[in-house]
């Protein structure tokens, strides 16, 4: 860089790649024109128009070389410029070119003797091409552009192949789900499902190899697919809002145009994206994400390890060795699916275990996490994990994970995050086997489960399934239906006909894990909240409200009709509160009644009981019906609304007579046809208003 300020602009221009490329390109064109003129002169075409044009073109080239030399001298200075032998050679060639140009012009003007071989003097400019750097300046940009074009075409083909392969894999998975509905003969159905499974594993292996060899293409394809999924989901929500009448036509069409424009821009999205560093992959693990302190803890203790093809990460029967986060490569997980003991989760690395029968095989690729169940259950492995290709992975030892669970116990604790990650994956496998979800893709199921609630059932032995709960999945443990004593062993789906369950410990005394997915009216119970965020969620909903779609739906469900004030126009919680709040025995101490609905204003109550070894008046241990009952005495010392032989002694049988809107059925109020026929002879007197009141509810502790 020259010291003089006026030289710096000239120096920057002279050193620019475009300027050097232009000089080299002009030099190549000059040599081509010289050879062409020489050939034409030798073929008795001395005075044709083409030769005349080429002769005067030579003058233009010489002028360009003179300007180039002057510009180089201005940018570097006379002394600095001629320190290079290549610059001296360029100056000599320039002098010869000027002399030949002057001679040719003089002969052309005076029409004197002219020799064709004078043109050969111009070929001395070829010596300027001997400078390798100058040649590279000419050919490298062209070569780079050509290589970029070829790479782009290759990436386009790879992208298409990746999309086709992924579509084939999803198609095989969908076919394997509907084979049983298409084929009645079970051996043929099993054979077809085995073919689908083998084809799926083979394409997964090929896609993993493609991702390992071309990581930029794989990242671009995944990014494009994620963007397309978000846009499709947004478009679906817009259509629902439009059909619900919450968007006018102008706003709807404007938003749809924006979405369509973004969809069209996906066609010009880059075909390759540089992948993030491996630490970003560790940072985006579900139970580490958005926790900087936890990420720093693992970053200091994690080990980046390389495993060759065929290396065994763990065999069946081995003790858990920690967690592996795959960075690149393919890991094959295989084992024999066995029934769970007492609803306990097995220590497996693949959640495909819960959808398989017999021999199970699965391939895990980039981003997969192995060993979560081993850390939580501390059981021996039931599957074998082998490296199918060369694998790079982060390894977090078992003891490091156990120490981290003890250290990071603040809500939401690390143990809760691990259980939530495992529970949602298991619940996805369980829901995918249900008829109403069998056609849902995995991404849609995970979005459905993203708002799931995991209650803490460690101090609870019964749980009320509320009407606002859309899906209830028992991931681990044993639950019993209170109404018909049906038992559910995890993982299992709790049907909507179950209104209350009793929690029982299994032989291994495992923690009972329940996944609850609620609708827009569902509010988690703070008494059994494990994450520590229920109060925050309630505060946000009370202060800021729900989203537009869910808020309108909720208001529509609870607002009565102005023309017809029907009781069904009110929500279940409003009717429940209206009937029972006025009759609750408020004179009882708070420790004798746990009614979160009345005390905290929660829409749908969850009744949580504690263990207690109280006895009844006869000295016998209390049964569950005694401890958790409905008392039919009047609040002010009455004897109830009905004779003793007609009263129901079970709270749950009593609550069966309350419909989903909180209204009492005719049978509960004693107005059924059978009762009318039986009591027609007696013709009892009309009951008084005090007799028809709903009895109080008393919830006593266990």
XYZ file of C-alpha atoms in Angstrom:
702
model
C 0.000 0.000 0.000
C 1.586 3.341 -1.037
C 2.015 6.067 1.546
C 0.766 8.879 -0.680
C -2.959 9.411 -0.328
C -3.486 10.175 -4.033
C -1.947 6.807 -5.019
C -4.219 4.698 -2.788
C -7.333 4.784 -5.054
C -5.213 3.825 -8.078
C -3.548 1.047 -6.106
C -6.866 -0.399 -4.911
C -8.229 -0.399 -8.462
C -5.042 -1.942 -9.917
C -5.084 -4.741 -7.327
C -8.780 -5.491 -7.692
C -9.660 -8.898 -9.124
C -11.996 -7.394 -11.748
C -9.246 -5.134 -13.129
C -6.738 -7.985 -13.410
C -9.340 -10.247 -15.006
C -10.146 -7.509 -17.559
C -6.458 -7.061 -18.464
C -5.919 -10.762 -18.964
C -9.116 -11.115 -21.003
C -8.098 -8.222 -23.318
C -4.713 -9.861 -23.787
C -6.294 -13.166 -24.839
C -8.633 -11.416 -27.278
C -5.665 -9.509 -28.725
C -3.737 -12.705 -29.418
C -6.802 -14.279 -31.050
C -7.303 -11.229 -33.300
C -3.622 -11.228 -34.301
C -3.708 -14.890 -35.356
C -6.916 -14.323 -37.302
C -5.451 -11.331 -39.193
C -2.306 -13.258 -40.066
C -4.316 -16.170 -41.488
C -6.470 -13.843 -43.576
C -3.450 -11.999 -45.018
C -1.848 -15.297 -46.009
C -5.009 -16.317 -47.881
C -4.933 -13.391 -50.375
C -7.420 -11.297 -48.409
C -5.176 -8.363 -47.674
C -7.614 -5.521 -48.428
C -10.873 -7.021 -47.226
C -12.984 -5.236 -44.635
C -12.208 -7.777 -41.903
C -8.464 -7.220 -42.178
C -8.930 -3.443 -42.035
C -11.070 -3.741 -38.892
C -8.539 -6.011 -37.225
C -5.685 -3.625 -38.138
C -7.368 -0.687 -36.418
C -8.400 -2.939 -33.534
C -4.717 -3.536 -32.919
C -4.298 0.210 -32.448
C -7.025 0.119 -29.799
C -5.258 -2.695 -27.964
C -1.999 -0.738 -27.961
C -3.737 2.321 -26.514
C -5.257 0.093 -23.789
C -1.798 -1.276 -22.890
C -0.368 2.259 -22.692
C -3.153 3.313 -20.314
C -2.602 0.208 -18.246
C 1.098 0.945 -17.898
C 0.411 4.562 -16.904
C -2.135 3.404 -14.322
C 0.324 0.897 -12.850
C 2.996 3.606 -12.587
C 0.565 5.943 -10.832
C -0.478 3.289 -8.332
C 3.009 2.047 -7.337
C 5.511 4.570 -8.540
C 8.277 4.251 -11.144
C 10.836 2.709 -8.830
C 8.513 0.162 -7.153
C 6.912 -0.867 -10.441
C 10.176 -1.777 -12.207
C 11.516 -3.812 -9.291
C 9.603 -6.754 -10.754
C 11.143 -8.533 -13.758
C 7.668 -9.340 -15.050
C 6.831 -5.637 -15.185
C 10.062 -5.004 -17.125
C 9.065 -7.710 -19.616
C 5.629 -6.139 -19.968
C 7.233 -2.745 -20.678
C 9.529 -4.209 -23.394
C 6.558 -5.962 -25.045
C 4.649 -2.675 -24.887
C 7.488 -0.837 -26.683
C 7.572 -3.483 -29.450
C 3.786 -3.261 -29.813
C 3.950 0.523 -30.139
C 6.676 0.263 -32.812
C 4.770 -2.335 -34.827
C 1.580 -0.286 -34.621
C 3.385 2.860 -35.870
C 4.953 0.942 -38.785
C 1.616 -0.566 -39.798
C -0.144 2.812 -39.718
C 2.610 4.455 -41.782
C 2.465 1.702 -44.428
C -1.329 1.853 -44.504
C -1.367 5.626 -45.020
C 1.448 5.843 -47.620
C 0.444 2.604 -49.402
C 4.067 1.515 -49.361
C 5.392 -2.021 -49.379
C 3.746 -4.178 -46.717
C 4.790 -7.573 -45.417
C 2.399 -10.008 -43.788
C 5.084 -11.067 -41.373
C 5.021 -7.687 -39.643
C 1.870 -8.966 -37.971
C 3.987 -11.586 -36.244
C 5.594 -8.804 -34.202
C 2.365 -8.588 -32.300
C 2.720 -12.167 -31.142
C 5.428 -11.026 -28.802
C 2.546 -10.059 -26.563
C 2.124 -13.755 -25.905
C 5.153 -13.485 -23.640
C 2.952 -11.546 -21.262
C 0.876 -14.682 -20.807
C 3.923 -16.530 -19.513
C 3.251 -14.851 -16.210
C 1.385 -17.620 -14.388
C -0.290 -15.244 -11.994
C -1.836 -13.329 -14.882
C -3.063 -16.515 -16.527
C -4.594 -17.660 -13.261
C -6.306 -14.310 -12.867
C -8.006 -14.974 -16.174
C -8.902 -18.622 -15.782
C -9.616 -18.860 -12.041
C -12.802 -16.714 -12.104
C -14.024 -18.624 -15.121
C -13.148 -21.917 -13.466
C -14.820 -20.869 -10.224
C -17.996 -19.873 -12.009
C -18.020 -23.113 -13.943
C -17.396 -25.135 -10.779
C -20.157 -23.227 -8.954
C -22.559 -23.955 -11.809
C -21.718 -27.651 -11.758
C -21.996 -27.748 -7.948
C -25.377 -26.053 -8.093
C -26.675 -28.587 -10.584
C -25.342 -31.436 -8.460
C -26.968 -29.949 -5.339
C -30.273 -29.653 -7.173
C -30.158 -33.330 -8.073
C -29.107 -34.288 -4.533
C -31.949 -32.228 -3.099
C -34.448 -33.946 -5.332
C -33.011 -37.325 -4.397
C -33.146 -36.472 -0.692
C -36.787 -35.389 -0.959
C -37.709 -38.477 -2.963
C -35.957 -40.728 -0.458
C -37.681 -39.115 2.489
C -41.044 -39.349 0.727
C -40.409 -43.024 0.039
C -39.520 -43.587 3.699
C -42.716 -41.885 4.917
C -44.718 -43.828 2.364
C -43.339 -47.124 3.628
C -44.232 -46.145 7.195
C -47.789 -45.253 6.195
C -48.228 -48.466 4.214
C -47.039 -50.571 7.151
C -49.805 -48.994 9.283
C -52.644 -49.855 6.904
C -51.490 -53.320 5.818
C -53.585 -54.953 8.548
C -56.710 -53.254 7.184
C -56.001 -54.394 3.619
C -54.829 -58.000 4.144
C -56.835 -60.513 6.150
C -54.290 -63.325 6.093
C -51.906 -62.511 8.924
C -48.737 -64.250 7.592
C -48.963 -62.232 4.362
C -49.593 -59.050 6.347
C -46.531 -59.739 8.502
C -44.437 -60.398 5.397
C -45.539 -57.108 3.805
C -44.837 -55.181 6.986
C -41.396 -56.753 7.164
C -40.716 -55.644 3.569
C -41.824 -52.102 4.437
C -39.614 -52.090 7.517
C -36.571 -53.328 5.612
C -37.139 -50.777 2.848
C -37.497 -47.992 5.392
C -34.280 -48.948 7.150
C -32.426 -49.172 3.842
C -33.526 -45.706 2.744
C -32.680 -44.311 6.195
C -29.192 -45.760 5.798
C -28.809 -44.158 2.370
C -30.096 -40.795 3.564
C -27.712 -40.892 6.514
C -24.787 -41.604 4.186
C -25.896 -38.747 1.944
C -26.133 -36.434 4.938
C -22.669 -37.429 6.100
C -21.128 -36.860 2.657
C -23.075 -33.709 1.775
C -24.013 -32.069 5.093
C -24.731 -28.698 3.472
C -27.361 -30.208 1.205
C -28.990 -32.083 4.089
C -29.224 -28.913 6.195
C -30.751 -27.005 3.267
C -33.348 -29.726 2.664
C -34.325 -29.874 6.349
C -34.547 -26.100 6.555
C -36.756 -25.914 3.474
C -38.991 -28.667 4.819
C -39.322 -26.906 8.193
C -40.243 -23.603 6.525
C -42.810 -25.312 4.332
C -44.327 -27.041 7.371
C -44.642 -23.733 9.249
C -46.261 -22.019 6.263
C -48.730 -24.873 5.749
C -49.678 -24.798 9.431
C -50.174 -21.038 9.277
C -52.359 -21.373 6.198
C -54.494 -24.003 7.929
C -54.983 -21.736 10.950
C -55.976 -18.855 8.664
C -58.593 -21.026 6.991
C -60.007 -21.978 10.412
C -60.153 -18.346 11.487
C -61.889 -17.435 8.242
C -64.450 -20.202 8.604
C -65.090 -19.148 12.219
C -65.870 -15.626 11.043
C -62.994 -13.964 12.870
C -61.297 -12.606 9.731
C -62.869 -10.516 7.008
C -62.219 -11.241 3.349
C -59.731 -8.410 2.840
C -57.431 -9.397 5.712
C -57.758 -13.086 4.839
C -56.771 -12.623 1.192
C -53.925 -10.276 2.133
C -52.439 -12.800 4.581
C -52.897 -15.627 2.100
C -51.018 -13.630 -0.539
C -48.121 -13.168 1.881
C -48.028 -16.911 2.605
C -48.197 -17.802 -1.085
C -45.381 -15.360 -1.826
C -43.199 -16.993 0.810
C -44.103 -20.402 -0.600
C -42.923 -19.302 -4.041
C -39.676 -17.971 -2.590
C -38.886 -21.477 -1.351
C -38.209 -22.481 -4.962
C -35.248 -20.077 -5.006
C -33.975 -21.052 -1.567
C -30.273 -21.964 -1.375
C -29.472 -25.545 -2.264
C -26.774 -25.787 0.406
C -26.394 -24.270 3.872
C -23.319 -24.497 6.054
C -24.205 -26.640 9.102
C -23.841 -25.296 12.615
C -20.880 -26.325 14.791
C -21.279 -29.463 16.947
C -21.713 -27.430 20.130
C -24.894 -25.932 18.678
C -26.261 -29.457 18.288
C -25.596 -30.095 21.979
C -27.128 -26.745 22.895
C -30.362 -27.612 21.082
C -30.996 -30.844 22.992
C -34.508 -30.585 24.444
C -33.522 -30.755 28.110
C -30.527 -28.401 27.685
C -32.094 -25.799 25.402
C -32.712 -22.325 26.862
C -30.663 -23.098 29.991
C -27.287 -21.413 29.648
C -25.942 -22.569 33.017
C -26.810 -26.204 32.265
C -25.217 -25.944 28.825
C -21.995 -24.545 30.299
C -21.962 -27.378 32.862
C -22.203 -30.087 30.193
C -19.860 -28.279 27.813
C -17.070 -28.564 30.367
C -17.696 -32.243 31.123
C -18.828 -33.617 27.753
C -16.476 -35.774 25.658
C -16.358 -35.657 21.857
C -15.590 -39.223 20.781
C -15.048 -40.981 17.444
C -16.272 -44.545 16.903
C -15.449 -46.717 13.929
C -17.956 -48.754 11.963
C -18.962 -51.867 13.914
C -18.158 -50.382 17.340
C -20.663 -51.457 20.002
C -21.945 -48.606 22.183
C -23.843 -50.975 24.462
C -25.037 -54.565 24.522
C -28.164 -56.115 25.938
C -27.759 -56.600 29.694
C -25.090 -53.900 30.140
C -25.398 -51.245 32.795
C -26.292 -47.737 31.561
C -23.179 -45.805 30.516
C -24.578 -42.315 30.067
C -25.941 -40.344 27.150
C -24.707 -40.132 23.549
C -25.638 -37.267 21.216
C -24.907 -38.225 17.586
C -23.156 -35.527 15.541
C -22.650 -37.537 12.367
C -22.968 -41.166 11.362
C -25.553 -43.929 11.781
C -26.204 -46.063 14.881
C -28.197 -49.270 14.579
C -30.417 -50.245 17.535
C -31.790 -53.783 17.653
C -33.370 -56.044 20.208
C -36.296 -58.305 21.046
C -39.437 -56.557 22.233
C -40.591 -57.979 25.558
C -43.700 -57.167 27.607
C -43.111 -54.549 30.280
C -43.128 -55.634 33.901
C -45.676 -53.783 35.977
C -45.899 -50.872 33.579
C -42.173 -50.055 33.814
C -40.350 -48.480 30.896
C -37.514 -50.571 29.438
C -34.019 -49.159 28.979
C -34.014 -48.841 25.209
C -32.344 -46.331 22.912
C -35.090 -46.394 20.260
C -38.668 -45.300 20.895
C -39.678 -47.434 17.919
C -39.652 -50.200 20.552
C -43.177 -49.211 21.698
C -44.635 -49.681 18.190
C -42.865 -52.948 17.336
C -43.374 -56.623 17.968
C -40.779 -59.374 18.018
C -37.397 -58.363 16.607
C -36.971 -54.609 16.477
C -34.457 -52.691 14.360
C -34.040 -48.953 14.045
C -31.414 -46.567 12.692
C -30.549 -43.351 14.523
C -28.820 -40.478 12.737
C -27.710 -36.907 13.377
C -29.298 -35.285 16.425
C -30.525 -38.503 18.034
C -30.015 -38.922 21.795
C -29.226 -42.356 23.241
C -29.374 -43.328 26.906
C -32.100 -41.070 28.332
C -34.106 -43.982 29.719
C -30.952 -45.512 31.179
C -30.251 -42.375 33.194
C -33.826 -42.149 34.503
C -34.595 -45.811 35.185
C -31.015 -47.000 36.024
C -31.949 -50.390 34.578
C -29.880 -52.700 32.412
C -30.066 -52.272 28.666
C -32.589 -54.276 26.667
C -31.290 -53.288 23.227
C -27.948 -53.333 21.454
C -26.520 -50.172 19.850
C -23.902 -50.636 17.102
C -22.236 -48.060 14.877
C -23.383 -48.759 11.314
C -20.860 -46.220 9.935
C -18.130 -44.065 11.417
C -19.784 -42.061 14.178
C -18.896 -38.861 15.973
C -20.867 -38.255 19.150
C -20.864 -36.329 22.408
C -20.696 -38.657 25.415
C -21.994 -37.568 28.819
C -21.005 -40.196 31.437
C -23.645 -41.674 33.727
C -22.183 -40.184 36.894
C -22.056 -36.726 35.337
C -25.759 -36.978 34.518
C -26.652 -38.133 38.025
C -24.635 -35.279 39.554
C -26.346 -32.812 37.224
C -29.791 -34.095 38.282
C -28.900 -33.490 41.924
C -27.391 -30.074 41.228
C -30.062 -28.641 38.931
C -33.145 -29.361 41.006
C -34.792 -25.935 40.749
C -38.118 -25.897 38.925
C -38.206 -26.896 36.176
C -35.610 -29.403 37.281
C -33.355 -31.378 34.969
C -35.093 -34.590 36.032
C -38.456 -33.111 35.000
C -37.053 -32.067 31.609
C -35.662 -35.552 31.029
C -38.931 -37.210 31.984
C -40.886 -34.801 29.803
C -38.644 -35.511 26.817
C -39.029 -39.265 27.285
C -42.739 -39.113 28.091
C -43.644 -37.105 24.985
C -41.745 -39.500 22.726
C -43.432 -42.512 24.315
C -46.814 -40.770 24.165
C -46.278 -40.071 20.473
C -45.762 -43.790 19.874
C -48.888 -44.614 21.901
C -51.064 -42.005 20.174
C -49.904 -43.100 16.723
C -51.609 -46.464 17.389
C -54.954 -44.823 18.228
C -57.503 -44.750 15.367
C -58.030 -40.989 15.459
C -54.292 -40.277 15.242
C -53.063 -43.070 12.980
C -53.020 -40.763 9.929
C -51.224 -37.946 11.709
C -47.561 -37.381 10.788
C -45.001 -37.426 13.633
C -44.469 -33.656 13.390
C -48.180 -32.981 13.907
C -48.309 -35.379 16.846
C -45.373 -33.630 18.503
C -47.082 -30.252 18.022
C -50.196 -31.743 19.618
C -48.119 -32.995 22.565
C -46.091 -29.810 22.904
C -48.674 -28.320 25.279
C -48.957 -31.499 27.354
C -48.936 -31.380 31.153
C -47.059 -33.848 33.379
C -48.536 -33.954 36.911
C -46.486 -34.982 39.921
C -48.247 -38.085 41.231
C -45.630 -39.101 43.813
C -47.880 -38.112 46.771
C -51.211 -38.911 45.123
C -53.125 -42.177 44.975
C -56.116 -41.001 42.904
C -56.612 -38.551 40.076
C -59.750 -37.142 38.507
C -59.830 -37.096 34.703
C -61.558 -33.857 33.782
C -63.707 -33.203 30.707
C -61.209 -30.583 29.508
C -58.546 -33.270 29.077
C -58.367 -34.271 25.421
C -55.886 -37.143 25.773
C -54.460 -38.948 28.793
C -51.524 -41.319 28.316
C -50.090 -43.452 31.093
C -46.394 -43.605 30.239
C -45.198 -45.557 33.284
C -46.959 -47.094 36.243
C -50.264 -48.797 37.007
C -53.655 -47.094 37.091
C -57.094 -48.516 37.911
C -60.428 -47.219 36.693
C -62.528 -46.468 39.754
C -65.834 -47.275 38.040
C -65.160 -50.766 36.681
C -61.744 -51.639 38.212
C -60.055 -51.943 34.809
C -56.259 -51.853 35.110
C -53.929 -49.949 32.798
C -50.251 -50.815 32.590
C -47.987 -48.193 31.039
C -47.447 -47.304 28.338
C -51.192 -47.194 27.672
C -53.871 -44.804 26.452
C -56.549 -43.909 28.992
C -59.898 -43.840 27.148
C -62.291 -40.937 27.471
C -64.826 -43.115 29.321
C -62.609 -43.097 32.419
C -63.481 -40.311 34.858
C -61.222 -41.177 37.767
C -58.195 -43.417 38.247
C -56.416 -44.856 41.244
C -52.625 -44.777 41.167
C -50.796 -47.899 42.305
C -47.078 -48.489 42.660
C -45.542 -51.360 40.745
C -43.060 -53.925 42.038
C -40.101 -51.691 41.142
C -41.665 -48.669 42.869
C -41.204 -46.603 39.708
C -42.434 -43.062 39.400
C -45.874 -42.858 37.808
C -45.728 -40.712 34.674
C -48.939 -39.350 33.180
C -49.139 -37.180 30.045
C -52.214 -34.968 29.818
C -53.202 -32.977 26.747
C -55.970 -30.466 27.419
C -58.141 -28.260 25.270
C -58.183 -24.459 25.341
C -60.152 -24.461 28.624
C -57.723 -26.747 30.445
C -55.779 -25.265 33.349
C -53.033 -27.301 35.092
C -53.574 -27.889 38.779
C -50.841 -26.071 40.775
C -51.028 -28.688 43.549
C -49.605 -31.385 41.279
C -47.536 -29.160 39.011
C -44.049 -30.584 38.596
C -42.570 -27.961 36.329
C -43.248 -24.966 38.562
C -44.851 -23.046 35.704
C -48.571 -23.618 36.340
C -48.995 -20.409 38.324
C -47.127 -18.471 35.640
C -49.296 -19.953 32.910
C -52.467 -19.095 34.863
C -51.241 -15.553 35.388
C -50.491 -15.121 31.707
C -53.898 -16.465 30.724
C -55.679 -14.241 33.229
C -53.760 -11.097 32.335
C -53.300 -11.414 28.599
C -55.873 -14.019 27.581
C -55.687 -16.808 25.055
C -54.939 -16.477 21.391
C -57.673 -15.093 19.160
C -58.966 -18.460 17.959
C -59.028 -20.195 21.362
C -60.337 -17.130 23.203
C -63.318 -16.817 20.856
C -64.001 -20.535 21.143
C -63.877 -20.344 24.934
C -66.155 -17.309 25.147
C -68.557 -18.932 22.699
C -68.712 -22.047 24.888
C -69.431 -20.215 28.154
C -71.632 -17.291 27.022
C -75.392 -18.005 27.253
C -77.675 -17.430 24.332
C -79.509 -14.115 24.577
C -82.715 -15.561 23.123
C -82.746 -18.872 24.950
C -81.158 -18.932 28.409
C -80.499 -22.660 28.344
C -78.377 -24.251 31.035
C -76.328 -26.027 28.363
C -75.134 -22.673 27.071
C -73.001 -22.423 30.149
C -69.761 -24.326 30.560
C -69.393 -27.382 32.777
C -67.480 -25.404 35.376
C -70.105 -22.635 35.614
C -72.927 -25.115 36.236
C -70.793 -27.108 38.659
C -69.948 -23.961 40.619
C -73.553 -22.718 40.550
C -74.914 -25.980 41.969
C -72.340 -26.846 44.602
C -70.746 -23.613 45.770
C -73.789 -22.384 47.655
C -74.191 -25.715 49.467
C -70.584 -26.369 50.449
C -70.074 -26.590 54.158
C -67.883 -23.538 54.693
C -67.783 -24.163 58.422
C -65.418 -27.091 57.921
C -61.713 -26.343 58.365
C -59.728 -25.957 55.222
C -57.712 -29.097 55.978
C -60.923 -31.158 55.691
C -61.781 -30.059 52.180
C -59.512 -29.719 49.174
C -61.664 -27.948 46.598
C -59.353 -26.025 44.287
C -62.336 -24.867 42.265
C -63.982 -23.094 45.193
C -60.826 -21.826 46.886
C -58.757 -20.773 43.869
C -61.274 -20.132 41.099
C -59.963 -22.798 38.752
C -62.545 -23.757 36.126
C -62.263 -27.536 36.451
C -61.262 -28.988 39.846
C -58.763 -31.743 40.422
C -59.179 -33.393 43.802
C -55.830 -34.270 45.364
C -55.749 -36.368 48.497
C -52.983 -37.238 50.902
C -52.204 -40.469 52.654
C -53.501 -40.848 56.176
C -54.146 -43.843 58.396
C -57.329 -42.504 59.947
C -60.020 -44.933 61.067
C -63.762 -44.640 61.099
C -65.947 -44.433 64.164
C -66.039 -48.221 64.562
C -62.259 -48.445 64.729
C -61.930 -50.097 61.333
C -59.635 -48.706 58.612
C -61.433 -46.358 56.286
C -62.200 -47.611 52.815
C -61.685 -45.390 49.779
C -65.436 -44.715 49.682
C -65.406 -43.638 53.330
C -62.386 -41.431 52.919
C -63.418 -39.870 49.624
C -67.204 -39.660 49.809
C -70.243 -37.487 49.287
C -72.251 -36.775 52.404
C -75.978 -36.298 51.892
C -76.755 -34.500 55.165
C -78.151 -31.015 54.935
C -75.820 -28.131 55.853
C -77.968 -27.151 58.837
C -78.539 -30.463 60.484
C -81.113 -31.899 58.052
C -81.393 -35.540 57.214
C -80.864 -35.319 53.464
C -83.120 -35.038 50.519
C -83.981 -38.758 50.264
C -84.483 -41.774 52.475
C -81.372 -43.721 53.378
C -82.111 -46.677 51.101
C -82.267 -44.386 48.065
C -79.106 -42.473 48.698
C -75.941 -43.306 46.770
C -72.920 -43.948 48.977
C -70.205 -43.434 46.385
C -69.070 -40.055 45.294
C -68.076 -41.404 41.918
C -71.429 -43.059 41.328
C -72.980 -39.770 42.340
C -70.857 -37.787 39.948
C -71.806 -40.122 37.120
C -75.208 -38.456 37.267
C -73.686 -35.060 36.423
C -73.347 -34.527 32.699
C -70.492 -32.719 30.928
C -72.270 -29.388 31.449
C -72.652 -29.844 35.214
C -76.430 -30.441 35.032
C -78.083 -33.191 37.050
C -79.870 -35.886 35.130
C -83.507 -36.731 35.739
C -82.557 -40.073 37.228
C -80.443 -38.364 39.890
C -83.298 -36.088 40.914
C -85.615 -39.050 41.175
C -87.767 -38.277 38.131
C -87.195 -41.400 36.012
C -90.020 -43.396 34.576
C -89.204 -46.392 36.727
C -89.413 -44.385 39.898
C -92.633 -42.783 38.762
C -94.173 -46.164 38.113
C -93.031 -47.541 41.474
C -94.123 -44.510 43.430
C -97.378 -43.905 41.573
C -99.375 -45.728 44.233
C -97.889 -43.810 47.115
C -98.315 -40.380 45.439
C -95.787 -38.607 47.670
C -96.164 -34.957 48.402
C -94.343 -32.357 46.409
C -90.848 -31.876 47.839
C -90.022 -28.526 49.285
C -87.230 -26.367 47.837
C -85.036 -27.265 50.774
C -85.500 -30.958 50.019
C -84.467 -30.588 46.368
C -81.231 -28.795 47.124
C -78.049 -30.487 46.081
C -76.315 -32.039 49.114
C -72.969 -30.750 50.259
C -69.701 -32.338 49.207
C -67.086 -33.104 51.833
C -63.637 -34.224 50.685
C -61.720 -35.826 53.531
C -58.068 -36.783 53.549
C -56.779 -40.306 53.135
